[in-house]
Amino acid sequence: MMIHYPAIFKFAGQDELIYIATQSSFEQHYQLQQPYLTPDDLLIDATGQAYLLQQFKRHNSTLPASSLPVSARQFNQQELTALVQAHFFALAQSCVVKIQAASIAALFYLLAEIEDN
């Protein structure tokens, strides 16, 4: 299965998300975060599909970013909205309950806008 970018990192137990615009951005972030991955850390792509990353830590290998195995988790728009709201709250943004989007793509656009500012 193929990752559809943009994507976000969701670290277990943390509300902050890391926006990943492209595969090369993913590879750069992956190399930096590899020693810290846990079994519950996820990469969630633009379709809401979650991928497990921790298994690559055990193998200590280079990750082919387009061929990650799919986890059993598929996020829907409501669940992703809650993640984005929690992320904005963690960043001390105001009016987080008003954060709504018409689509998953629009949620990712909101995250990209924060990254750019």
Coordinates of C-alpha atoms in Angstrom, one line a residue:
M1 CA 0.0 0.0 0.0
M2 CA 1.2 3.5 -0.8
I3 CA 1.4 6.5 1.5
H4 CA -0.6 9.5 0.2
Y5 CA 1.1 12.7 1.2
P6 CA 0.8 15.0 3.0
A7 CA 0.9 13.0 6.2
I8 CA 1.3 13.6 10.0
F9 CA 3.3 12.0 12.7
K10 CA 1.2 11.1 15.8
F11 CA 3.5 10.2 18.7
A12 CA 1.8 8.0 21.3
G13 CA 0.7 9.9 24.4
Q14 CA 1.3 13.3 22.8
D15 CA -1.1 15.8 21.3
E16 CA 1.4 17.6 19.1
L17 CA 1.5 16.4 15.5
I18 CA 4.3 16.8 13.0
Y19 CA 3.2 17.8 9.5
I20 CA 5.0 15.9 6.7
A21 CA 4.4 17.5 3.3
T22 CA 6.3 15.0 1.0
Q23 CA 8.1 11.7 1.0
S24 CA 11.5 13.4 1.3
S25 CA 10.2 15.3 4.3
F26 CA 9.1 12.0 5.8
E27 CA 12.5 10.5 5.3
Q28 CA 14.3 13.5 6.9
H29 CA 12.0 13.4 9.9
Y30 CA 12.1 9.6 10.1
Q31 CA 15.9 9.6 10.4
L32 CA 15.8 12.2 13.2
Q33 CA 13.1 10.3 15.2
Q34 CA 14.0 6.7 14.6
P35 CA 15.6 6.0 18.0
Y36 CA 12.5 7.4 19.8
L37 CA 9.7 5.4 18.1
T38 CA 7.3 3.3 20.2
P39 CA 4.9 0.6 19.0
D40 CA 2.0 3.1 19.2
D41 CA 3.6 5.9 17.1
L42 CA 1.8 6.4 13.8
L43 CA 2.2 8.0 10.5
I44 CA -1.3 9.1 9.3
D45 CA -1.6 9.8 5.6
A46 CA -3.9 12.1 3.6
T47 CA -6.5 9.4 3.4
G48 CA -6.6 8.8 7.1
Q49 CA -4.7 5.5 6.9
A50 CA -2.3 4.9 9.8
Y51 CA 1.0 3.2 9.4
L52 CA 3.1 1.7 12.2
L53 CA 6.7 2.9 12.2
Q54 CA 8.2 1.2 15.3
Q55 CA 9.0 -2.1 13.6
F56 CA 11.7 -0.4 11.5
K57 CA 13.5 0.7 14.6
R58 CA 14.1 -3.0 15.5
H59 CA 15.5 -3.8 12.1
N60 CA 17.7 -0.7 12.0
S61 CA 17.2 -0.4 8.3
T62 CA 16.5 2.3 5.8
L63 CA 12.8 2.7 5.4
P64 CA 11.3 2.7 1.9
A65 CA 8.7 5.3 2.7
S66 CA 6.3 4.2 0.0
S67 CA 6.0 0.6 1.2
L68 CA 5.1 0.8 4.9
P69 CA 2.8 -1.9 6.1
V70 CA -0.7 -0.7 7.0
S71 CA -1.8 -0.8 10.6
A72 CA -5.2 -2.0 11.4
R73 CA -6.2 1.6 12.1
Q74 CA -8.1 3.8 9.7
F75 CA -8.9 7.3 11.0
N76 CA -12.2 9.0 9.9
Q77 CA -12.6 12.7 9.5
Q78 CA -14.1 13.2 13.0
E79 CA -11.2 11.4 14.7
L80 CA -8.7 13.4 12.7
T81 CA -10.5 16.6 13.6
A82 CA -10.2 15.7 17.3
L83 CA -6.4 15.1 16.8
V84 CA -6.0 18.4 15.1
Q85 CA -8.0 20.2 17.8
A86 CA -5.8 18.6 20.5
H87 CA -2.7 19.7 18.5
F88 CA -3.9 23.3 18.3
F89 CA -4.7 23.2 22.0
A90 CA -1.2 22.0 22.8
L91 CA 0.2 24.9 20.8
A92 CA -2.0 27.3 22.8
Q93 CA -4.1 28.3 19.8
S94 CA -7.4 30.0 20.7
C95 CA -10.9 28.7 19.8
V96 CA -9.8 25.1 19.1
V97 CA -13.3 23.8 19.4
K98 CA -14.2 25.9 16.3
I99 CA -11.6 24.0 14.3
Q100 CA -13.6 22.1 11.7
A101 CA -13.0 21.2 8.2
A102 CA -15.0 19.9 5.3
S103 CA -12.6 17.1 4.5
I104 CA -9.4 15.3 5.7
A105 CA -7.5 17.3 3.1
A106 CA -8.7 20.6 4.6
L107 CA -7.5 19.4 8.1
F108 CA -4.1 18.8 6.6
Y109 CA -4.2 22.2 5.0
L110 CA -4.8 23.7 8.5
L111 CA -1.7 21.9 9.8
A112 CA 0.4 23.1 6.9
E113 CA -0.7 26.7 7.6
I114 CA 0.5 26.4 11.2
E115 CA 3.9 25.0 10.0
D116 CA 4.4 27.9 7.7
N117 CA 3.8 30.5 10.4

